[in-house]
Amino acid sequence: MSQTDNHTAMDTDTLLRRFRAKFGRPSEDTDAERVFHAPGRVNLIGDHTDYTGGLVFPCGIDRGSHLVIRRNATGRFRFASTNFELMGDLHRDEIDRKWGDTWINYPLGVIDQFRRRGIEAEGVDCLFSGDIPNGAGLSSSASIEVVTAVGLNALLDAGLDNLELVRLAQQAEHDFVGMQCGIMDQFAVAMAEADHAILLDCHSLEYRQVPLQLEDHALVVINTNQRRELNESAYNERVAECARALDLLAPHTGISRLGELTPEALDTHKACFAHDAVAFSRARHVATENERVQNAVPALEAGNLIEFGRLMNASHDSLASDYGVSSVPLDTLVSAARATDSVLGARLTGAGFGGCTVNLVAQDALAHFERSVGLRYREATGLTADFYRVSPGAGARVVEID
Ligand code: GLA
């Protein structure tokens, strides 16, 4: 897929101009354009726990996707993006199936979910524009799904509540993209609040907005810029391994989801895994990661950033050794970060298999940190890392047009 303009946020006027250049000016057959935004997210701790009904702790970021959307009276669904050259132009009868292996499946999947709920759009024109690097573990896809869901909900007066939109966007990913993801990304992107992170129980969906007070530290996201391959199949394999671990444990422990497992219970029942060492390691990651989230949030609230950083480090090590989702570039970035004396914690974030790390770095050493990590990384891998200083951004919303 050829990409353009991937990292620049555009203002609303520019977006409207671009929209009209592609789809024409409003006429008596069209509504007025509306504009929506959804952020990306960075997960601070608690990875590969959501689909086991465990705990996660993500925050929205100040990068995301804009959507300019307008109803048309032609019965066609047209999709354009400032990030991809590929456009989609589909008739109403064609929107119930995947459109190749392209980004268009994200909005299409969402439109399909509305349809399954009996909410039909006659035809829409959509222009997307994002400044999240794609496929880098910052939820560019959930951001597109959620912005589409929020936009359609408003445009069609569908009246679905936020949680319904979150579930619908997750289902779109399952059905149209084929990734059996948990609910964290869509939830974070929809529900984020500025300056907060969300402690979410992915089973009960109870959540709490926790003020993200990092004092003299900042969040730095670093992109490996490693090409990600086999992402969906390797991810789905982990989901299946967790299901296997649960099958082995359930008859002996009475747990109904792996997210309930404690490290102590796993230790007591390790004999269940006599013939499945892989399932044992996956279960150990899930059990210890949930415990880390449980400890990390109070540590943060008590202003103990050293402990929070220590738990971030332990999370990465567990994702790498027990869960097998790190990569040489990710491990290299993490050790280059830890080799500086300005980082409290460094870990991969999101699904892994490439993508980004998240780092808790002393404010007054940011420039030195980035230089030093960038250099070490290039020397070791031949790749150039990108650095994003992110701040916790608000969730999906309407953008007023002046
Ligand atoms: C991806 C998925 C999420 C979650 C993370 C790993 O981002 O979409 O549901 O499983 O990986 O924590």
PDB file of C-alpha atoms in Angstrom, residues 105-371:
ATOM      1  CA  ASN A 105     -11.739  -2.687   5.848  1.00  0.00           C
ATOM      2  CA  TYR A 106     -11.609  -0.648   9.067  1.00  0.00           C
ATOM      3  CA  PRO A 107     -14.422   1.785   8.182  1.00  0.00           C
ATOM      4  CA  LEU A 108     -16.185  -0.858   6.121  1.00  0.00           C
ATOM      5  CA  GLY A 109     -16.224  -3.254   9.058  1.00  0.00           C
ATOM      6  CA  VAL A 110     -17.847  -0.562  11.194  1.00  0.00           C
ATOM      7  CA  ILE A 111     -20.497   0.253   8.571  1.00  0.00           C
ATOM      8  CA  ASP A 112     -21.217  -3.464   8.390  1.00  0.00           C
ATOM      9  CA  GLN A 113     -21.715  -3.624  12.173  1.00  0.00           C
ATOM     10  CA  PHE A 114     -24.228  -0.761  12.042  1.00  0.00           C
ATOM     11  CA  ARG A 115     -26.034  -2.607   9.301  1.00  0.00           C
ATOM     12  CA  ARG A 116     -26.206  -5.794  11.361  1.00  0.00           C
ATOM     13  CA  ARG A 117     -27.922  -3.726  14.033  1.00  0.00           C
ATOM     14  CA  GLY A 118     -30.465  -2.558  11.469  1.00  0.00           C
ATOM     15  CA  ILE A 119     -28.916   0.892  11.075  1.00  0.00           C
ATOM     16  CA  GLU A 120     -28.377   1.595   7.403  1.00  0.00           C
ATOM     17  CA  ALA A 121     -26.517   4.436   5.763  1.00  0.00           C
ATOM     18  CA  GLU A 122     -27.713   5.161   2.228  1.00  0.00           C
ATOM     19  CA  GLY A 123     -24.320   6.265   1.106  1.00  0.00           C
ATOM     20  CA  VAL A 124     -21.475   8.289   2.602  1.00  0.00           C
ATOM     21  CA  ASP A 125     -18.309  10.067   1.575  1.00  0.00           C
ATOM     22  CA  CYS A 126     -15.433   9.827   4.056  1.00  0.00           C
ATOM     23  CA  LEU A 127     -12.008  11.420   4.210  1.00  0.00           C
ATOM     24  CA  PHE A 128      -9.658  10.146   6.910  1.00  0.00           C
ATOM     25  CA  SER A 129      -6.479  11.835   8.003  1.00  0.00           C
ATOM     26  CA  GLY A 130      -4.164  10.548  10.704  1.00  0.00           C
ATOM     27  CA  ASP A 131      -0.891  11.380  12.359  1.00  0.00           C
ATOM     28  CA  ILE A 132      -0.355   8.059  14.125  1.00  0.00           C
ATOM     29  CA  PRO A 133       2.282   5.832  12.541  1.00  0.00           C
ATOM     30  CA  ASN A 134       0.412   2.850  11.074  1.00  0.00           C
ATOM     31  CA  GLY A 135       0.822  -0.623  12.504  1.00  0.00           C
ATOM     32  CA  ALA A 136       3.184   0.594  15.225  1.00  0.00           C
ATOM     33  CA  GLY A 137       1.249  -0.485  18.321  1.00  0.00           C
ATOM     34  CA  LEU A 138      -0.415   2.906  18.895  1.00  0.00           C
ATOM     35  CA  SER A 139      -3.866   1.765  17.738  1.00  0.00           C
ATOM     36  CA  SER A 140      -4.096   3.525  14.419  1.00  0.00           C
ATOM     37  CA  SER A 141      -6.695   0.931  13.412  1.00  0.00           C
ATOM     38  CA  ALA A 142      -8.869   1.295  16.538  1.00  0.00           C
ATOM     39  CA  SER A 143      -8.656   5.042  16.050  1.00  0.00           C
ATOM     40  CA  ILE A 144     -10.078   4.736  12.506  1.00  0.00           C
ATOM     41  CA  GLU A 145     -12.751   2.280  13.654  1.00  0.00           C
ATOM     42  CA  VAL A 146     -13.875   4.393  16.582  1.00  0.00           C
ATOM     43  CA  VAL A 147     -13.886   7.671  14.665  1.00  0.00           C
ATOM     44  CA  THR A 148     -16.050   5.978  12.011  1.00  0.00           C
ATOM     45  CA  ALA A 149     -18.400   4.586  14.651  1.00  0.00           C
ATOM     46  CA  VAL A 150     -18.759   7.932  16.427  1.00  0.00           C
ATOM     47  CA  GLY A 151     -19.227   9.746  13.097  1.00  0.00           C
ATOM     48  CA  LEU A 152     -21.895   7.359  11.792  1.00  0.00           C
ATOM     49  CA  ASN A 153     -23.687   7.327  15.123  1.00  0.00           C
ATOM     50  CA  ALA A 154     -24.076  11.098  14.926  1.00  0.00           C
ATOM     51  CA  LEU A 155     -24.785  11.263  11.196  1.00  0.00           C
ATOM     52  CA  LEU A 156     -27.472   8.572  11.305  1.00  0.00           C
ATOM     53  CA  ASP A 157     -28.907   9.654  14.669  1.00  0.00           C
ATOM     54  CA  ALA A 158     -28.430   6.065  15.774  1.00  0.00           C
ATOM     55  CA  GLY A 159     -28.335   6.855  19.494  1.00  0.00           C
ATOM     56  CA  LEU A 160     -25.845   4.101  20.435  1.00  0.00           C
ATOM     57  CA  ASP A 161     -23.990   4.746  23.672  1.00  0.00           C
ATOM     58  CA  ASN A 162     -20.194   4.867  23.873  1.00  0.00           C
ATOM     59  CA  LEU A 163     -19.825   1.345  25.180  1.00  0.00           C
ATOM     60  CA  GLU A 164     -21.927  -0.023  22.348  1.00  0.00           C
ATOM     61  CA  LEU A 165     -19.726   1.868  19.879  1.00  0.00           C
ATOM     62  CA  VAL A 166     -16.625   0.385  21.520  1.00  0.00           C
ATOM     63  CA  ARG A 167     -17.972  -3.162  21.219  1.00  0.00           C
ATOM     64  CA  LEU A 168     -19.110  -2.551  17.664  1.00  0.00           C
ATOM     65  CA  ALA A 169     -15.638  -1.290  16.677  1.00  0.00           C
ATOM     66  CA  GLN A 170     -13.995  -4.321  18.302  1.00  0.00           C
ATOM     67  CA  GLN A 171     -16.383  -6.633  16.453  1.00  0.00           C
ATOM     68  CA  ALA A 172     -15.511  -4.908  13.179  1.00  0.00           C
ATOM     69  CA  GLU A 173     -11.859  -5.771  13.795  1.00  0.00           C
ATOM     70  CA  HIS A 174     -12.774  -9.414  14.490  1.00  0.00           C
ATOM     71  CA  ASP A 175     -15.020  -9.833  11.485  1.00  0.00           C
ATOM     72  CA  PHE A 176     -13.442  -7.660   8.819  1.00  0.00           C
ATOM     73  CA  VAL A 177      -9.773  -7.556   9.733  1.00  0.00           C
ATOM     74  CA  GLY A 178      -9.539 -11.026  11.220  1.00  0.00           C
ATOM     75  CA  MET A 179      -7.691 -10.031  14.383  1.00  0.00           C
ATOM     76  CA  GLN A 180      -9.283 -11.548  17.509  1.00  0.00           C
ATOM     77  CA  CYS A 181      -8.313  -8.515  19.569  1.00  0.00           C
ATOM     78  CA  GLY A 182      -9.423  -7.703  23.093  1.00  0.00           C
ATOM     79  CA  ILE A 183     -11.339  -4.571  23.959  1.00  0.00           C
ATOM     80  CA  MET A 184      -8.511  -2.350  25.266  1.00  0.00           C
ATOM     81  CA  ASP A 185      -7.729  -0.314  22.160  1.00  0.00           C
ATOM     82  CA  GLN A 186     -11.247   0.613  21.138  1.00  0.00           C
ATOM     83  CA  PHE A 187     -12.151   1.316  24.771  1.00  0.00           C
ATOM     84  CA  ALA A 188      -9.144   3.568  25.359  1.00  0.00           C
ATOM     85  CA  VAL A 189      -9.612   5.453  22.103  1.00  0.00           C
ATOM     86  CA  ALA A 190     -13.290   6.106  22.846  1.00  0.00           C
ATOM     87  CA  MET A 191     -13.114   6.788  26.593  1.00  0.00           C
ATOM     88  CA  ALA A 192      -9.746   8.478  27.150  1.00  0.00           C
ATOM     89  CA  GLU A 193      -9.584  11.716  29.114  1.00  0.00           C
ATOM     90  CA  ALA A 194      -6.820  14.286  28.788  1.00  0.00           C
ATOM     91  CA  ASP A 195      -4.141  13.951  31.486  1.00  0.00           C
ATOM     92  CA  HIS A 196      -5.508  10.614  32.660  1.00  0.00           C
ATOM     93  CA  ALA A 197      -4.885   6.927  32.061  1.00  0.00           C
ATOM     94  CA  ILE A 198      -7.658   4.340  32.320  1.00  0.00           C
ATOM     95  CA  LEU A 199      -7.526   1.398  34.677  1.00  0.00           C
ATOM     96  CA  LEU A 200      -9.866  -1.033  32.941  1.00  0.00           C
ATOM     97  CA  ASP A 201     -11.071  -4.434  34.029  1.00  0.00           C
ATOM     98  CA  CYS A 202     -11.624  -6.089  30.650  1.00  0.00           C
ATOM     99  CA  HIS A 203     -14.065  -8.609  32.076  1.00  0.00           C
ATOM    100  CA  SER A 204     -16.519  -6.421  33.973  1.00  0.00           C
ATOM    101  CA  LEU A 205     -15.615  -3.305  31.913  1.00  0.00           C
ATOM    102  CA  GLU A 206     -15.497  -1.343  35.143  1.00  0.00           C
ATOM    103  CA  TYR A 207     -12.985   1.422  34.791  1.00  0.00           C
ATOM    104  CA  ARG A 208     -11.431   4.330  36.585  1.00  0.00           C
ATOM    105  CA  GLN A 209      -9.764   7.445  35.182  1.00  0.00           C
ATOM    106  CA  VAL A 210      -6.450   7.852  37.006  1.00  0.00           C
ATOM    107  CA  PRO A 211      -4.688  11.251  36.882  1.00  0.00           C
ATOM    108  CA  LEU A 212      -1.375  10.718  35.113  1.00  0.00           C
ATOM    109  CA  GLN A 213       0.922  12.745  37.304  1.00  0.00           C
ATOM    110  CA  LEU A 214       4.417  12.125  36.061  1.00  0.00           C
ATOM    111  CA  GLU A 215       5.991  15.083  37.895  1.00  0.00           C
ATOM    112  CA  ASP A 216       9.397  15.711  36.361  1.00  0.00           C
ATOM    113  CA  HIS A 217       9.095  12.773  33.972  1.00  0.00           C
ATOM    114  CA  ALA A 218       7.581  12.423  30.511  1.00  0.00           C
ATOM    115  CA  LEU A 219       6.320   9.671  28.242  1.00  0.00           C
ATOM    116  CA  VAL A 220       8.446   9.026  25.202  1.00  0.00           C
ATOM    117  CA  VAL A 221       7.230   6.562  22.598  1.00  0.00           C
ATOM    118  CA  ILE A 222       9.908   5.153  20.315  1.00  0.00           C
ATOM    119  CA  ASN A 223       9.102   3.516  17.012  1.00  0.00           C
ATOM    120  CA  THR A 224      11.405   0.655  15.971  1.00  0.00           C
ATOM    121  CA  ASN A 225      10.348   1.256  12.369  1.00  0.00           C
ATOM    122  CA  GLN A 226      10.705  -2.467  12.019  1.00  0.00           C
ATOM    123  CA  ARG A 227       8.476  -3.970   9.369  1.00  0.00           C
ATOM    124  CA  ARG A 228       5.824  -5.995  11.125  1.00  0.00           C
ATOM    125  CA  GLU A 229       4.967  -9.304   9.620  1.00  0.00           C
ATOM    126  CA  LEU A 230       2.606 -12.127  10.543  1.00  0.00           C
ATOM    127  CA  ASN A 231       1.091  -9.753  12.987  1.00  0.00           C
ATOM    128  CA  GLU A 232      -2.480 -11.004  12.973  1.00  0.00           C
ATOM    129  CA  SER A 233      -1.676 -14.699  12.807  1.00  0.00           C
ATOM    130  CA  ALA A 234       0.935 -14.521  15.590  1.00  0.00           C
ATOM    131  CA  TYR A 235      -1.510 -12.493  17.703  1.00  0.00           C
ATOM    132  CA  ASN A 236      -4.350 -14.961  17.130  1.00  0.00           C
ATOM    133  CA  GLU A 237      -1.952 -17.778  18.022  1.00  0.00           C
ATOM    134  CA  ARG A 238      -1.368 -16.169  21.448  1.00  0.00           C
ATOM    135  CA  VAL A 239      -5.132 -15.854  21.956  1.00  0.00           C
ATOM    136  CA  ALA A 240      -5.447 -19.588  21.193  1.00  0.00           C
ATOM    137  CA  GLU A 241      -2.565 -20.482  23.531  1.00  0.00           C
ATOM    138  CA  CYS A 242      -4.300 -18.665  26.375  1.00  0.00           C
ATOM    139  CA  ALA A 243      -7.497 -20.585  25.641  1.00  0.00           C
ATOM    140  CA  ARG A 244      -5.470 -23.796  25.810  1.00  0.00           C
ATOM    141  CA  ALA A 245      -3.958 -22.793  29.155  1.00  0.00           C
ATOM    142  CA  LEU A 246      -7.440 -22.094  30.487  1.00  0.00           C
ATOM    143  CA  ASP A 247      -8.679 -25.505  29.302  1.00  0.00           C
ATOM    144  CA  LEU A 248      -5.847 -27.169  31.190  1.00  0.00           C
ATOM    145  CA  LEU A 249      -6.425 -25.211  34.377  1.00  0.00           C
ATOM    146  CA  ALA A 250     -10.191 -24.855  34.535  1.00  0.00           C
ATOM    147  CA  PRO A 251     -11.039 -28.410  35.707  1.00  0.00           C
ATOM    148  CA  HIS A 252      -8.599 -28.104  38.622  1.00  0.00           C
ATOM    149  CA  THR A 253      -9.097 -24.506  39.693  1.00  0.00           C
ATOM    150  CA  GLY A 254     -12.637 -23.545  38.787  1.00  0.00           C
ATOM    151  CA  ILE A 255     -11.485 -20.365  37.011  1.00  0.00           C
ATOM    152  CA  SER A 256     -13.524 -19.363  33.978  1.00  0.00           C
ATOM    153  CA  ARG A 257     -11.031 -16.953  32.405  1.00  0.00           C
ATOM    154  CA  LEU A 258      -7.261 -16.768  32.518  1.00  0.00           C
ATOM    155  CA  GLY A 259      -7.444 -13.200  33.786  1.00  0.00           C
ATOM    156  CA  GLU A 260      -8.561 -14.563  37.163  1.00  0.00           C
ATOM    157  CA  LEU A 261      -5.390 -16.581  37.632  1.00  0.00           C
ATOM    158  CA  THR A 262      -2.934 -15.491  40.330  1.00  0.00           C
ATOM    159  CA  PRO A 263       0.782 -16.387  40.220  1.00  0.00           C
ATOM    160  CA  GLU A 264       0.260 -18.419  43.422  1.00  0.00           C
ATOM    161  CA  ALA A 265      -2.581 -20.468  41.928  1.00  0.00           C
ATOM    162  CA  LEU A 266      -0.491 -21.112  38.842  1.00  0.00           C
ATOM    163  CA  ASP A 267       2.340 -22.351  40.989  1.00  0.00           C
ATOM    164  CA  THR A 268       0.032 -24.686  42.899  1.00  0.00           C
ATOM    165  CA  HIS A 269      -1.326 -26.135  39.668  1.00  0.00           C
ATOM    166  CA  LYS A 270       1.761 -26.216  37.508  1.00  0.00           C
ATOM    167  CA  ALA A 271       1.428 -29.987  37.108  1.00  0.00           C
ATOM    168  CA  CYS A 272      -1.485 -29.273  34.709  1.00  0.00           C
ATOM    169  CA  PHE A 273       1.114 -28.098  32.213  1.00  0.00           C
ATOM    170  CA  ALA A 274       3.338 -31.202  32.316  1.00  0.00           C
ATOM    171  CA  HIS A 275       2.926 -31.595  28.546  1.00  0.00           C
ATOM    172  CA  ASP A 276       2.508 -27.987  27.502  1.00  0.00           C
ATOM    173  CA  ALA A 277       5.393 -25.736  28.487  1.00  0.00           C
ATOM    174  CA  VAL A 278       4.282 -23.046  26.024  1.00  0.00           C
ATOM    175  CA  ALA A 279       0.816 -22.734  27.555  1.00  0.00           C
ATOM    176  CA  PHE A 280       2.456 -22.566  31.004  1.00  0.00           C
ATOM    177  CA  SER A 281       4.663 -19.598  29.991  1.00  0.00           C
ATOM    178  CA  ARG A 282       1.708 -17.771  28.439  1.00  0.00           C
ATOM    179  CA  ALA A 283      -0.334 -18.292  31.619  1.00  0.00           C
ATOM    180  CA  ARG A 284       2.553 -17.088  33.763  1.00  0.00           C
ATOM    181  CA  HIS A 285       2.784 -13.872  31.766  1.00  0.00           C
ATOM    182  CA  VAL A 286      -0.945 -13.232  32.113  1.00  0.00           C
ATOM    183  CA  ALA A 287      -0.979 -13.932  35.863  1.00  0.00           C
ATOM    184  CA  THR A 288       2.090 -11.843  36.643  1.00  0.00           C
ATOM    185  CA  GLU A 289       1.092  -9.017  34.295  1.00  0.00           C
ATOM    186  CA  ASN A 290      -2.286  -8.638  35.999  1.00  0.00           C
ATOM    187  CA  GLU A 291      -0.525  -8.465  39.328  1.00  0.00           C
ATOM    188  CA  ARG A 292       1.854  -5.823  37.937  1.00  0.00           C
ATOM    189  CA  VAL A 293      -1.066  -3.651  36.844  1.00  0.00           C
ATOM    190  CA  GLN A 294      -2.640  -4.057  40.286  1.00  0.00           C
ATOM    191  CA  ASN A 295       0.578  -2.827  41.890  1.00  0.00           C
ATOM    192  CA  ALA A 296       1.547  -0.204  39.318  1.00  0.00           C
ATOM    193  CA  VAL A 297      -1.569   1.951  39.618  1.00  0.00           C
ATOM    194  CA  PRO A 298      -1.353   2.533  43.395  1.00  0.00           C
ATOM    195  CA  ALA A 299       2.384   3.139  43.000  1.00  0.00           C
ATOM    196  CA  LEU A 300       1.644   5.873  40.469  1.00  0.00           C
ATOM    197  CA  GLU A 301      -1.078   7.348  42.645  1.00  0.00           C
ATOM    198  CA  ALA A 302       1.344   7.454  45.567  1.00  0.00           C
ATOM    199  CA  GLY A 303       3.864   9.300  43.378  1.00  0.00           C
ATOM    200  CA  ASN A 304       6.247   6.324  43.400  1.00  0.00           C
ATOM    201  CA  LEU A 305       7.457   6.580  39.821  1.00  0.00           C
ATOM    202  CA  ILE A 306      10.482   4.419  40.550  1.00  0.00           C
ATOM    203  CA  GLU A 307       8.224   1.493  41.396  1.00  0.00           C
ATOM    204  CA  PHE A 308       5.992   2.214  38.409  1.00  0.00           C
ATOM    205  CA  GLY A 309       9.063   2.152  36.147  1.00  0.00           C
ATOM    206  CA  ARG A 310      10.344  -1.052  37.724  1.00  0.00           C
ATOM    207  CA  LEU A 311       7.012  -2.722  36.950  1.00  0.00           C
ATOM    208  CA  MET A 312       7.137  -1.427  33.356  1.00  0.00           C
ATOM    209  CA  ASN A 313      10.549  -3.072  33.002  1.00  0.00           C
ATOM    210  CA  ALA A 314       9.298  -6.333  34.481  1.00  0.00           C
ATOM    211  CA  SER A 315       6.353  -6.224  32.079  1.00  0.00           C
ATOM    212  CA  HIS A 316       8.649  -6.007  29.073  1.00  0.00           C
ATOM    213  CA  ASP A 317      10.821  -8.844  30.315  1.00  0.00           C
ATOM    214  CA  SER A 318       7.784 -11.063  30.786  1.00  0.00           C
ATOM    215  CA  LEU A 319       6.367 -10.164  27.344  1.00  0.00           C
ATOM    216  CA  ALA A 320       9.737 -11.050  25.832  1.00  0.00           C
ATOM    217  CA  SER A 321      10.537 -14.260  27.680  1.00  0.00           C
ATOM    218  CA  ASP A 322       7.182 -15.785  28.685  1.00  0.00           C
ATOM    219  CA  TYR A 323       4.965 -14.365  25.986  1.00  0.00           C
ATOM    220  CA  GLY A 324       7.329 -14.345  23.009  1.00  0.00           C
ATOM    221  CA  VAL A 325       6.050 -11.115  21.456  1.00  0.00           C
ATOM    222  CA  SER A 326       9.191  -8.978  21.518  1.00  0.00           C
ATOM    223  CA  SER A 327      11.709  -8.722  18.694  1.00  0.00           C
ATOM    224  CA  VAL A 328      15.396  -7.910  18.329  1.00  0.00           C
ATOM    225  CA  PRO A 329      14.676  -4.241  17.465  1.00  0.00           C
ATOM    226  CA  LEU A 330      12.275  -3.887  20.435  1.00  0.00           C
ATOM    227  CA  ASP A 331      14.759  -5.501  22.856  1.00  0.00           C
ATOM    228  CA  THR A 332      17.536  -3.322  21.470  1.00  0.00           C
ATOM    229  CA  LEU A 333      15.504  -0.143  22.036  1.00  0.00           C
ATOM    230  CA  VAL A 334      14.624  -1.252  25.552  1.00  0.00           C
ATOM    231  CA  SER A 335      18.220  -2.021  26.515  1.00  0.00           C
ATOM    232  CA  ALA A 336      19.492   1.189  24.905  1.00  0.00           C
ATOM    233  CA  ALA A 337      16.940   3.114  26.981  1.00  0.00           C
ATOM    234  CA  ARG A 338      17.831   1.282  30.173  1.00  0.00           C
ATOM    235  CA  ALA A 339      21.521   1.992  29.563  1.00  0.00           C
ATOM    236  CA  THR A 340      20.835   5.714  30.096  1.00  0.00           C
ATOM    237  CA  ASP A 341      20.438   7.008  33.640  1.00  0.00           C
ATOM    238  CA  SER A 342      17.379   9.080  32.750  1.00  0.00           C
ATOM    239  CA  VAL A 343      14.834   6.299  32.220  1.00  0.00           C
ATOM    240  CA  LEU A 344      12.719   4.773  34.988  1.00  0.00           C
ATOM    241  CA  GLY A 345      10.960   2.221  32.819  1.00  0.00           C
ATOM    242  CA  ALA A 346      11.064   0.992  29.211  1.00  0.00           C
ATOM    243  CA  ARG A 347       8.811  -1.604  27.629  1.00  0.00           C
ATOM    244  CA  LEU A 348       7.216  -2.629  24.377  1.00  0.00           C
ATOM    245  CA  THR A 349       3.642  -1.405  24.122  1.00  0.00           C
ATOM    246  CA  GLY A 350       0.619  -2.982  22.423  1.00  0.00           C
ATOM    247  CA  ALA A 351       0.742  -6.279  20.597  1.00  0.00           C
ATOM    248  CA  GLY A 352       4.524  -6.352  20.052  1.00  0.00           C
ATOM    249  CA  PHE A 353       6.170  -8.196  17.135  1.00  0.00           C
ATOM    250  CA  GLY A 354       7.723  -4.825  16.255  1.00  0.00           C
ATOM    251  CA  GLY A 355       6.060  -1.435  16.717  1.00  0.00           C
ATOM    252  CA  CYS A 356       6.888   0.871  19.604  1.00  0.00           C
ATOM    253  CA  THR A 357       8.265   1.024  23.109  1.00  0.00           C
ATOM    254  CA  VAL A 358       7.016   3.373  25.822  1.00  0.00           C
ATOM    255  CA  ASN A 359       9.542   4.993  28.139  1.00  0.00           C
ATOM    256  CA  LEU A 360       9.286   6.997  31.338  1.00  0.00           C
ATOM    257  CA  VAL A 361      12.074   9.555  31.011  1.00  0.00           C
ATOM    258  CA  ALA A 362      13.362  12.472  33.125  1.00  0.00           C
ATOM    259  CA  GLN A 363      12.125  15.751  31.571  1.00  0.00           C
ATOM    260  CA  ASP A 364      15.462  17.516  31.831  1.00  0.00           C
ATOM    261  CA  ALA A 365      17.285  14.748  29.960  1.00  0.00           C
ATOM    262  CA  LEU A 366      14.898  14.204  27.036  1.00  0.00           C
ATOM    263  CA  ALA A 367      17.160  15.465  24.280  1.00  0.00           C
ATOM    264  CA  HIS A 368      20.149  13.544  25.562  1.00  0.00           C
ATOM    265  CA  PHE A 369      18.032  10.407  26.024  1.00  0.00           C
ATOM    266  CA  GLU A 370      16.756  10.544  22.450  1.00  0.00           C
ATOM    267  CA  ARG A 371      20.211  11.145  21.002  1.00  0.00           C
TER     268      ARG A 371
END
